[in-house]
Amino acid sequence: MLAVKEIDVYYGAIHALKNLSLDVEQGSIVTLIGANGAGKTTALKTISGILRPSSGAVLYKGKDITKTAPENIVALGISQVPEGRRVFQTMSVLENLEMGAYLRSNKKEIQKDMENVFARFPRLKERRKQEAGTLSGGEQQMLAIGRALMAQPELLLMDEPSMGLAPLLVKEIFDIIKDINSRGTTILLVEQNANMALSIADKAYVIETGEIVLEGSAEQLLKSEEVKKAYLGG
Amino acid sequence: MIEFAQQLVNGLSLGAIYALIALGYTMVYGIIKLINFAHGDVMMVGAYVGFFSITLLGTNILAAMLVAMLFCAILGVIIEKVAYRPLRNSTRIAALITAIGVSLFLEYITIFILGPAQKVFPSSAFPITEYHIAGISILNKNIFVFISAVVLMLILQYIIKWTKTGKAMRAVSLDMEAAVLMGISVDKTISITFAIGSALAAAAGVMVGVYYNTINPLMGIIPGLKAFVAAVLGGIGIIPGAMVGGFVMGLLETMVSGYGNSMYRDAVAFGVLILILLIKPTGLFGKNTGEKV
Ligand SMILES: Nc1ncnc2c1ncn2[C@@H]1O[C@H](COP(=O)(O)OP(=O)(O)OP(=O)(O)O)[C@@H](O)[C@H]1O
Ligand SMILES: [Mg+2]
């Protein structure tokens, strides 16, 4: 479904992604794990069209989207839950969800998806008139996920959705990711929490200083000595 | 007491004008963090377009205002595209200097085309009537300015609060990158912001013509600066703040002229700026985020 082909991405002189390739198969959960500053966010931003690779290509359903405008990439079915949630702080929960559906026009269907999001996250429904900035971290993460779902994505990019959350909430978020996937949405999940990510993923990539250093099935990587040592605390 | 009420009446219409101009400053700042110093000059262009709409096209005052708003909306979009967009990723000071350049350009191109002399706003377009209510003299132009400004502000509030475009404008000003990830076109949203802000300035320009009777190519400078102070006073980037700031500046100015010495009215405006920057740089409505103007 998504194929990232040998991309190089720079911030000025900083070479953030080096000849990076990724494959995400339709219907799967793929995870990209790596330490602080490895280049995970950069990879997702490049797929979303916010950053441009200096070489290489991004293909989505066989179509080259390397130079496609970010809003058109969303229209093609790729949404992102950005790092740090990035909800619109002084807008209400409802307005945040509406922004997720910005490119859609069928009011009835939008309303239906809104109900689906509320069914999934009842706490958001209770707080729908509240400003997003007043929500707890976990609620904001749920809002960020709900907002991305409002675009009806076929491919959902998630950047460290478990960051800064209590262990119980982390588990809840991962259950939600599995559930979203089981309903047909393909997922590319970026995580530092390698254990959790590998436990729900089909396929995994390990990134270090902008390069893919390991790839394989999630099972394989969970067993791999290198991964255990570097990312699983033992 | 009557004297005070009289100054209040005068101040409210002047304040409404400042509020309209301040809105453009604050909206543009909110979205691209630029103090658009050409904004007062867009107001001036609006006044001239209104003037010619009345004298050449023979329209009434309301139609003149609409023509001016439309013209300046387009002008604002062009200014952003040509002058500010290429600098969007450069330093703020570069954009600020460019804004000053655009300001001078608008002033002197107007002088070049129309000459430096002031023009008298045709009184036929707005015959003055005076009403006496409880000892207070109220001119129909005060009522006109106040009501049309309030109507425009209500329309703006409606757009920002309830329409999809308005919500997108808020989203872009809160978090541009997150807005992009929603599929919102930042370029389009910024263009709309300039169009709306410039249209409000144009309406204010026509009101200034009605209020002061004369217009000239440099008429945008002082009201522009005062509206800027109003925007800072309310908290730059905050829309209700600009409205309140505008009214405060207008009332302050008429009170100073009425009770004190009208020579001091401009000094007072900038005294307010200095005070607010010293005491609460984020303005009356601003949260203390550490962001400096
Ligand atoms: N805007 C930027 N300007 C310059 N360098 C940047 C910028 N953003 C990221 N970098 C650098 O690029 C590299 C990759 O950063 P990136 O944010 O993609 O890492 P990450 O894997 O997402 O890290 P984290 O787990 O902390 O989110 C880092 O060395 C970082 O310092
Ligand atoms: Mg990151």
Coordinates of C-alpha atoms and ligand atoms in Angstrom, one line a residue:
Chain A
M1 CA 0.0 0.0 0.0
L2 CA 2.7 2.4 1.0
A3 CA 6.3 2.1 -0.3
V4 CA 9.0 4.5 0.8
K5 CA 11.9 4.1 -1.6
E6 CA 15.4 5.1 -0.7
I7 CA 14.6 8.6 0.6
D8 CA 17.1 11.1 1.8
V9 CA 15.8 14.0 4.0
Y10 CA 17.8 17.0 5.2
Y11 CA 17.3 19.8 7.7
G12 CA 19.7 22.2 6.2
A13 CA 23.0 20.5 6.7
I14 CA 21.6 17.7 9.0
H15 CA 21.2 14.5 7.1
A16 CA 18.1 13.2 9.0
L17 CA 17.1 10.2 6.8
K18 CA 19.6 8.2 4.9
N19 CA 18.5 6.1 2.0
L20 CA 15.5 5.0 4.0
S21 CA 13.0 2.4 2.6
L22 CA 9.8 1.1 4.1
D23 CA 7.0 -1.1 3.0
V24 CA 3.6 -1.1 4.5
E25 CA 1.2 -3.8 3.3
Q26 CA -2.5 -3.2 3.1
G27 CA -4.3 -4.2 6.3
S28 CA -1.2 -4.7 8.4
I29 CA 0.3 -2.9 11.4
V30 CA 3.9 -1.9 10.7
T31 CA 6.0 -0.3 13.4
L32 CA 9.0 1.8 13.1
I33 CA 11.0 1.8 16.4
G34 CA 14.1 3.7 17.4
A35 CA 15.6 6.0 20.0
N36 CA 15.3 9.7 20.5
G37 CA 16.3 11.6 17.4
A38 CA 16.6 8.6 15.2
G39 CA 14.4 10.1 12.5
K40 CA 11.0 8.5 13.1
T41 CA 9.1 11.8 13.1
T42 CA 11.0 12.9 10.1
A43 CA 9.9 9.8 8.2
L44 CA 6.2 10.3 9.0
K45 CA 6.4 14.0 8.1
T46 CA 7.9 13.1 4.8
I47 CA 5.2 10.6 4.1
S48 CA 2.6 13.3 4.9
G49 CA 4.3 15.7 2.6
I50 CA 5.3 18.3 5.2
L51 CA 8.9 17.5 4.5
R52 CA 10.3 16.8 1.0
P53 CA 13.0 14.2 0.4
S54 CA 16.0 15.4 -1.7
S55 CA 16.1 12.0 -3.4
G56 CA 14.0 8.9 -3.5
A57 CA 10.3 8.5 -3.7
V58 CA 7.1 7.9 -1.7
L59 CA 4.5 5.6 -3.4
Y60 CA 1.0 5.2 -2.2
K61 CA -1.1 2.6 -3.9
G62 CA 1.4 2.6 -6.7
K63 CA 1.1 6.4 -7.2
D64 CA 4.0 8.7 -6.7
I65 CA 3.1 11.2 -4.0
T66 CA 6.6 12.5 -3.4
K67 CA 5.6 16.0 -4.6
T68 CA 1.9 15.9 -3.8
A69 CA 0.7 18.7 -1.5
P70 CA 0.0 17.7 2.1
E71 CA -3.7 18.4 1.8
N72 CA -4.0 16.2 -1.3
I73 CA -2.2 13.4 0.6
V74 CA -4.8 13.6 3.3
A75 CA -7.5 13.5 0.5
L76 CA -5.9 10.3 -0.8
G77 CA -6.5 8.6 2.5
I78 CA -3.3 9.1 4.6
S79 CA -3.9 10.7 8.0
Q80 CA -1.5 11.3 10.8
V81 CA -1.7 11.4 14.6
P82 CA 1.2 13.7 15.2
E83 CA 3.8 13.5 18.0
G84 CA 2.7 15.3 21.1
R85 CA -1.0 15.0 20.0
R86 CA -1.1 18.6 18.7
V87 CA -4.8 19.1 19.3
F88 CA -6.1 22.6 18.7
Q89 CA -5.9 23.8 22.3
T90 CA -8.5 26.5 22.4
M91 CA -11.0 24.8 20.1
S92 CA -13.7 22.5 21.5
V93 CA -13.5 18.8 21.3
L94 CA -16.3 18.9 18.7
E95 CA -14.4 21.5 16.6
N96 CA -11.2 19.5 16.7
L97 CA -13.1 16.5 15.3
E98 CA -14.7 18.7 12.7
M99 CA -11.3 19.8 11.6
G100 CA -10.4 16.2 11.1
A101 CA -13.2 16.0 8.6
Y102 CA -12.1 19.2 6.9
L103 CA -11.9 17.7 3.4
R104 CA -15.2 15.9 3.6
S105 CA -18.5 17.4 2.7
N106 CA -21.2 14.8 3.3
K107 CA -22.6 16.1 6.6
K108 CA -24.6 13.0 7.3
E109 CA -21.6 10.7 7.0
I110 CA -19.5 13.1 9.0
Q111 CA -22.1 13.0 11.7
K112 CA -22.1 9.2 11.6
D113 CA -18.4 9.0 12.0
M114 CA -18.5 11.6 14.8
E115 CA -20.9 9.2 16.6
N116 CA -18.5 6.3 16.0
V117 CA -15.7 8.3 17.5
F118 CA -17.9 9.1 20.5
A119 CA -18.9 5.5 20.9
R120 CA -15.2 4.5 20.9
F121 CA -14.3 7.4 23.3
P122 CA -17.2 8.1 25.6
R123 CA -15.2 10.5 27.6
L124 CA -14.8 12.7 24.5
K125 CA -18.6 12.8 24.1
E126 CA -19.0 14.0 27.7
R127 CA -16.4 16.7 27.1
R128 CA -17.4 17.6 23.5
K129 CA -18.1 21.3 24.3
Q130 CA -14.9 21.7 26.4
E131 CA -11.7 23.2 25.0
A132 CA -9.2 20.5 24.0
G133 CA -6.5 22.2 26.1
T134 CA -8.4 21.4 29.3
L135 CA -8.4 17.6 28.6
S136 CA -6.0 15.2 30.3
G137 CA -3.1 13.8 28.3
G138 CA -4.8 10.6 27.7
E139 CA -8.0 12.3 26.6
Q140 CA -6.0 14.5 24.3
Q141 CA -4.4 11.5 22.7
M142 CA -7.8 10.0 22.2
L143 CA -9.0 13.2 20.6
A144 CA -5.9 13.3 18.3
I145 CA -6.8 9.7 17.3
G146 CA -10.5 10.5 16.8
R147 CA -9.6 13.6 14.8
A148 CA -7.4 11.6 12.5
L149 CA -10.2 8.9 12.1
M150 CA -12.6 11.7 11.1
A151 CA -10.7 11.9 7.8
Q152 CA -11.7 8.2 7.1
P153 CA -8.1 7.2 6.5
E154 CA -7.1 4.1 4.8
L155 CA -3.6 4.5 6.1
L156 CA -3.1 5.9 9.6
L157 CA 0.3 7.2 10.6
M158 CA 0.8 7.3 14.4
D159 CA 3.7 9.1 16.0
E160 CA 4.4 7.8 19.6
P161 CA 0.8 7.7 20.7
S162 CA 1.8 6.2 24.1
M163 CA 4.2 9.0 24.9
G164 CA 3.8 10.4 28.4
L165 CA 0.8 8.2 29.3
A166 CA 0.4 6.1 32.4
P167 CA 0.9 2.3 31.9
L168 CA -2.8 1.6 32.1
L169 CA -3.6 4.2 29.5
V170 CA -0.8 2.9 27.2
K171 CA -2.4 -0.5 27.2
E172 CA -5.8 1.1 26.3
I173 CA -4.2 3.1 23.5
F174 CA -2.6 0.0 22.0
D175 CA -5.9 -1.9 22.3
I176 CA -7.5 0.9 20.4
I177 CA -4.8 0.7 17.7
K178 CA -5.4 -3.0 17.3
D179 CA -9.2 -2.4 17.0
I180 CA -8.8 0.4 14.4
N181 CA -6.7 -2.0 12.4
S182 CA -9.1 -4.9 12.7
R183 CA -11.7 -2.6 11.1
G184 CA -9.7 -2.3 8.0
T185 CA -7.3 0.7 8.5
T186 CA -3.7 0.0 7.8
I187 CA -1.3 1.4 10.4
L188 CA 2.2 2.7 10.5
L189 CA 3.1 3.1 14.1
V190 CA 6.2 5.0 15.3
E191 CA 7.2 4.1 18.8
Q192 CA 10.0 4.2 21.5
N193 CA 7.9 1.7 23.5
A194 CA 9.3 -1.2 21.4
N195 CA 7.8 -3.9 23.6
M196 CA 4.3 -2.8 23.2
A197 CA 4.7 -1.9 19.5
L198 CA 6.2 -5.2 18.6
S199 CA 3.4 -7.0 20.5
I200 CA 0.7 -5.7 18.2
A201 CA 2.6 -5.2 14.9
D202 CA 2.9 -7.6 12.0
K203 CA 6.1 -6.1 10.7
A204 CA 8.8 -3.9 12.2
Y205 CA 11.7 -1.7 11.2
V206 CA 14.4 -0.4 13.5
I207 CA 15.9 3.0 12.8
E208 CA 19.1 4.4 14.1
T209 CA 20.4 7.8 13.1
G210 CA 18.4 8.0 10.0
E211 CA 19.1 4.5 8.8
I212 CA 17.1 1.3 8.9
V213 CA 19.4 -1.1 10.7
L214 CA 17.0 -4.1 11.1
E215 CA 13.7 -5.2 9.7
G216 CA 11.6 -8.3 9.9
S217 CA 8.4 -9.7 11.3
A218 CA 7.5 -8.4 14.7
E219 CA 8.0 -11.9 16.1
Q220 CA 11.5 -12.1 14.8
L221 CA 12.5 -8.8 16.2
L222 CA 11.0 -9.5 19.6
K223 CA 13.4 -12.5 19.7
S224 CA 16.4 -10.7 18.2
E225 CA 19.3 -10.3 20.6
E226 CA 20.1 -6.9 19.2
V227 CA 16.6 -5.5 19.7
K228 CA 16.4 -7.0 23.2
K229 CA 19.6 -5.3 24.2
A230 CA 18.9 -1.9 22.7
Y231 CA 15.2 -1.5 23.0
L232 CA 13.6 -4.1 25.3
G233 CA 15.7 -3.4 28.4
G234 CA 17.6 -6.7 28.4
Chain B
M1 CA -22.4 64.2 33.4
I2 CA -23.9 65.4 30.1
E3 CA -20.4 66.3 29.0
F4 CA -19.2 62.8 29.8
A5 CA -22.1 61.2 27.9
Q6 CA -21.3 63.4 25.0
Q7 CA -17.7 62.3 25.0
L8 CA -18.9 58.7 25.3
V9 CA -21.0 59.1 22.2
N10 CA -18.1 60.6 20.2
G11 CA -15.6 58.0 21.6
L12 CA -17.8 55.0 20.7
S13 CA -17.8 55.8 17.0
L14 CA -14.1 56.6 16.9
G15 CA -13.4 53.4 18.9
A16 CA -15.5 51.4 16.4
I17 CA -13.2 52.6 13.6
Y18 CA -10.1 51.7 15.6
A19 CA -11.6 48.3 16.4
L20 CA -12.2 47.5 12.8
I21 CA -8.6 48.3 11.8
A22 CA -7.2 46.6 14.9
L23 CA -9.0 43.4 13.9
G24 CA -6.9 43.2 10.7
Y25 CA -3.7 43.6 12.6
T26 CA -4.6 41.0 15.1
M27 CA -5.9 38.4 12.6
V28 CA -2.8 38.6 10.5
Y29 CA -0.6 38.5 13.5
G30 CA -2.5 35.5 14.8
I31 CA -1.9 33.5 11.7
I32 CA 1.6 34.5 10.4
K33 CA 3.0 36.4 13.4
L34 CA 3.6 39.5 11.2
I35 CA 2.8 43.1 12.3
N36 CA 1.4 44.2 8.9
F37 CA 2.5 47.8 9.0
A38 CA 0.8 48.4 5.6
H39 CA -2.6 47.7 7.2
G40 CA -3.3 51.4 7.9
D41 CA -2.5 52.2 4.3
V42 CA -5.0 49.6 3.1
M43 CA -7.5 51.5 5.1
M44 CA -6.4 54.7 3.2
V45 CA -6.8 52.9 -0.1
G46 CA -10.3 51.9 1.0
A47 CA -11.2 55.5 1.8
Y48 CA -10.1 56.5 -1.7
V49 CA -12.0 53.7 -3.4
G50 CA -15.1 54.7 -1.4
F51 CA -14.5 58.3 -2.4
F52 CA -14.3 57.5 -6.1
S53 CA -17.2 55.1 -5.9
I54 CA -19.4 58.0 -4.7
T55 CA -18.0 60.7 -7.0
L56 CA -17.4 58.7 -10.2
L57 CA -19.9 55.8 -9.9
G58 CA -22.5 57.8 -8.1
T59 CA -23.1 55.1 -5.5
N60 CA -24.6 55.7 -2.1
I61 CA -22.4 55.4 1.0
L62 CA -23.2 51.7 1.8
A63 CA -22.5 50.6 -1.8
A64 CA -19.3 52.7 -1.6
M65 CA -18.3 50.8 1.5
L66 CA -19.0 47.4 -0.2
V67 CA -17.0 48.4 -3.3
A68 CA -14.1 49.5 -1.1
M69 CA -14.2 46.3 0.9
L70 CA -14.1 44.2 -2.2
F71 CA -11.3 46.2 -3.8
C72 CA -9.2 46.0 -0.6
A73 CA -9.9 42.4 0.0
I74 CA -8.3 41.7 -3.4
L75 CA -5.5 44.2 -2.7
G76 CA -4.8 42.5 0.6
V77 CA -4.6 39.1 -1.0
I78 CA -2.2 40.4 -3.6
I79 CA 0.0 42.1 -1.0
E80 CA 0.3 38.9 0.9
K81 CA 1.1 36.8 -2.2
V82 CA 3.6 39.2 -3.7
A83 CA 5.3 40.7 -0.6
Y84 CA 4.9 38.4 2.4
R85 CA 4.5 34.8 1.1
P86 CA 8.0 34.6 -0.4
L87 CA 9.3 35.5 3.1
R88 CA 7.2 33.1 5.1
N89 CA 10.1 31.0 6.1
S90 CA 12.6 33.8 6.6
T91 CA 13.2 35.9 9.7
R92 CA 10.4 38.0 11.2
I93 CA 12.4 41.1 10.9
A94 CA 12.7 40.6 7.1
A95 CA 8.9 40.4 6.9
L96 CA 8.5 43.4 9.1
I97 CA 10.8 45.6 7.0
T98 CA 8.9 44.4 3.9
A99 CA 5.7 45.5 5.6
I100 CA 7.1 48.9 6.1
G101 CA 8.2 48.9 2.4
V102 CA 4.6 48.0 1.3
S103 CA 3.3 50.8 3.6
L104 CA 5.5 53.4 2.0
F105 CA 4.7 52.0 -1.5
L106 CA 1.0 52.4 -1.0
E107 CA 1.4 55.9 0.4
Y108 CA 3.6 57.2 -2.3
I109 CA 1.9 55.4 -5.2
T110 CA -1.3 57.1 -4.1
I111 CA 0.5 60.5 -4.0
F112 CA 2.0 59.8 -7.4
I113 CA -1.4 59.0 -9.0
L114 CA -3.7 61.3 -7.1
G115 CA -1.4 64.0 -5.7
P116 CA -0.7 64.8 -2.1
A117 CA -3.6 67.2 -1.5
Q118 CA -6.5 66.1 0.6
K119 CA -9.9 65.4 -0.9
V120 CA -13.2 66.4 0.7
F121 CA -15.4 63.5 1.2
P122 CA -18.6 64.5 -0.7
S123 CA -21.1 65.6 1.9
S124 CA -24.0 64.9 -0.5
A125 CA -23.3 61.2 0.0
F126 CA -23.9 61.6 3.7
P127 CA -26.0 64.7 4.7
I128 CA -25.4 65.4 8.3
T129 CA -28.3 65.5 10.7
E130 CA -28.1 66.3 14.4
Y131 CA -30.3 64.7 17.0
H132 CA -30.6 66.0 20.6
I133 CA -31.4 63.4 23.1
A134 CA -31.4 64.4 26.8
G135 CA -29.1 67.3 26.1
I136 CA -26.6 65.2 24.2
S137 CA -25.9 66.0 20.6
I138 CA -25.7 62.9 18.4
L139 CA -24.8 63.2 14.7
N140 CA -26.2 60.7 12.3
K141 CA -22.7 59.9 11.2
N142 CA -21.8 58.8 14.6
I143 CA -24.7 56.4 14.6
F144 CA -23.9 55.2 11.1
V145 CA -20.2 54.5 11.9
F146 CA -21.0 52.8 15.2
I147 CA -23.8 50.6 13.8
S148 CA -22.1 49.5 10.6
A149 CA -18.9 48.7 12.5
V150 CA -20.8 46.6 15.0
V151 CA -22.6 44.8 12.3
L152 CA -19.3 44.0 10.6
M153 CA -17.8 42.8 13.8
L154 CA -20.8 40.5 14.4
I155 CA -20.5 39.1 10.9
L156 CA -16.8 38.5 11.6
Q157 CA -17.5 36.8 14.9
Y158 CA -20.0 34.6 13.1
I159 CA -17.5 33.6 10.4
I160 CA -14.8 32.9 12.9
K161 CA -16.9 31.0 15.4
W162 CA -19.3 29.0 13.2
T163 CA -18.1 28.6 9.6
K164 CA -15.8 25.9 8.4
T165 CA -13.5 28.6 7.0
G166 CA -13.4 30.4 10.3
K167 CA -12.6 27.3 12.2
A168 CA -9.8 26.5 9.7
M169 CA -8.5 30.1 10.3
R170 CA -8.4 29.4 14.0
A171 CA -6.8 26.0 13.5
V172 CA -4.0 27.4 11.3
S173 CA -3.3 30.2 13.8
L174 CA -3.2 27.7 16.7
D175 CA -1.0 25.1 15.0
M176 CA -0.1 25.4 11.4
E177 CA 1.5 22.0 10.9
A178 CA -1.4 20.2 12.6
A179 CA -3.8 22.1 10.4
V180 CA -1.9 20.9 7.4
L181 CA -2.3 17.4 8.6
M182 CA -6.1 17.9 8.6
G183 CA -5.9 18.7 4.9
I184 CA -6.3 22.5 5.4
S185 CA -4.6 24.6 2.8
V186 CA -2.5 27.1 4.7
D187 CA -1.9 29.3 1.7
K188 CA -5.7 29.6 1.0
T189 CA -6.4 30.2 4.7
I190 CA -3.8 33.0 4.9
S191 CA -5.2 34.6 1.8
I192 CA -8.7 34.5 3.3
T193 CA -7.4 36.1 6.5
F194 CA -5.8 39.0 4.5
A195 CA -9.0 39.4 2.4
I196 CA -11.2 39.7 5.5
G197 CA -8.8 41.9 7.5
S198 CA -8.3 44.3 4.5
A199 CA -12.0 44.4 3.8
L200 CA -12.6 45.5 7.4
A201 CA -9.9 48.2 7.0
A202 CA -11.5 49.4 3.8
A203 CA -14.8 49.8 5.6
A204 CA -13.0 51.7 8.4
G205 CA -11.5 53.9 5.7
V206 CA -14.9 54.9 4.3
M207 CA -16.0 55.6 7.9
V208 CA -13.0 57.8 8.5
G209 CA -14.0 59.7 5.3
V210 CA -17.5 60.2 6.7
Y211 CA -16.3 61.0 10.2
Y212 CA -13.5 63.5 9.4
N213 CA -14.8 64.7 6.0
T214 CA -11.4 64.7 4.4
I215 CA -9.1 62.0 3.1
N216 CA -5.4 62.1 2.1
P217 CA -2.7 59.7 1.1
L218 CA -1.1 59.7 4.6
M219 CA -4.3 59.4 6.5
G220 CA -3.6 55.7 7.3
I221 CA -0.5 56.3 9.4
I222 CA -1.8 57.7 12.7
P223 CA -5.1 55.7 12.8
G224 CA -3.1 52.6 11.8
L225 CA -0.7 53.1 14.6
K226 CA -3.5 53.7 17.1
A227 CA -5.3 50.6 15.9
F228 CA -2.0 48.7 16.3
V229 CA -1.8 50.0 19.9
A230 CA -5.4 48.8 20.3
A231 CA -4.5 45.4 19.1
V232 CA -1.5 45.2 21.5
L233 CA -3.7 46.5 24.3
G234 CA -6.2 43.8 23.8
G235 CA -3.6 41.1 23.3
I236 CA -2.3 40.8 19.8
G237 CA -3.7 37.8 18.0
I238 CA -6.8 37.8 20.1
I239 CA -9.9 38.9 18.2
P240 CA -12.2 40.1 21.0
G241 CA -9.1 41.8 22.4
A242 CA -8.8 43.9 19.3
M243 CA -12.4 45.0 19.5
V244 CA -12.2 46.0 23.2
G245 CA -8.8 47.6 22.6
G246 CA -10.2 49.7 19.7
F247 CA -13.1 51.0 21.8
V248 CA -10.8 51.7 24.7
M249 CA -8.4 53.7 22.5
G250 CA -11.3 55.6 20.9
L251 CA -12.9 56.5 24.2
L252 CA -9.5 57.4 25.7
E253 CA -8.8 59.7 22.8
T254 CA -12.1 61.6 23.0
M255 CA -11.9 61.9 26.8
V256 CA -8.4 63.3 26.6
S257 CA -9.5 65.8 23.9
G258 CA -12.7 66.6 25.7
Y259 CA -11.4 67.0 29.3
G260 CA -7.8 67.7 28.8
N261 CA -6.0 69.0 25.8
S262 CA -6.5 67.6 22.3
M263 CA -2.8 68.2 21.6
Y264 CA -2.1 65.3 23.9
R265 CA -4.5 62.8 22.3
D266 CA -1.8 61.1 20.1
A267 CA 0.7 61.1 22.9
V268 CA -1.8 59.4 25.2
A269 CA -2.2 56.6 22.6
F270 CA 1.5 55.8 22.6
G271 CA 1.7 56.3 26.3
V272 CA -0.8 53.4 26.5
L273 CA 1.5 51.3 24.3
I274 CA 4.5 51.9 26.5
L275 CA 2.5 51.2 29.7
I276 CA 1.0 48.0 28.3
L277 CA 4.4 46.8 27.2
L278 CA 5.8 47.5 30.6
I279 CA 3.0 46.1 32.7
K280 CA 1.4 43.3 30.6
P281 CA 3.0 42.8 27.2
T282 CA 0.5 40.0 26.3
G283 CA -2.3 42.6 26.6
L284 CA -5.6 42.7 28.5
F285 CA -6.9 39.4 27.1
G286 CA -3.5 37.7 26.7
K287 CA -2.2 34.7 28.6
N288 CA 1.3 35.1 29.9
T289 CA 3.0 32.8 27.5
G290 CA 6.3 34.6 27.4
E291 CA 5.7 35.5 23.7
K292 CA 6.9 39.1 23.2
V293 CA 5.4 41.4 20.7
Ligands
LIG1 N1 13.3 21.2 12.5 C1 14.5 20.6 12.6 N2 15.6 21.2 12.3 C2 16.8 20.7 12.4 N3 17.0 19.4 12.8 C3 16.0 18.7 13.1 C4 14.6 19.2 13.1 N4 13.8 18.3 13.4 C5 14.5 17.2 13.7 N5 15.8 17.4 13.5 C6 16.9 16.5 13.7 O1 16.7 15.4 12.9 C7 17.0 14.2 13.6 C8 15.8 13.3 13.6 O2 14.7 13.9 14.3 P1 13.3 13.2 14.5 O3 12.4 14.2 15.2 O4 12.8 12.7 13.2 O5 13.6 12.0 15.5 P2 12.6 11.1 16.2 O6 13.1 9.7 15.9 O7 11.2 11.4 15.9 O8 12.9 11.4 17.8 P3 11.9 11.4 19.0 O9 11.8 10.0 19.5 O10 12.7 12.2 20.0 O11 10.6 12.0 18.6 C9 17.4 14.6 15.0 O12 18.8 14.6 15.0 C10 16.9 15.9 15.2 O13 17.8 16.7 16.0
MG2 MG 9.7 12.0 17.0

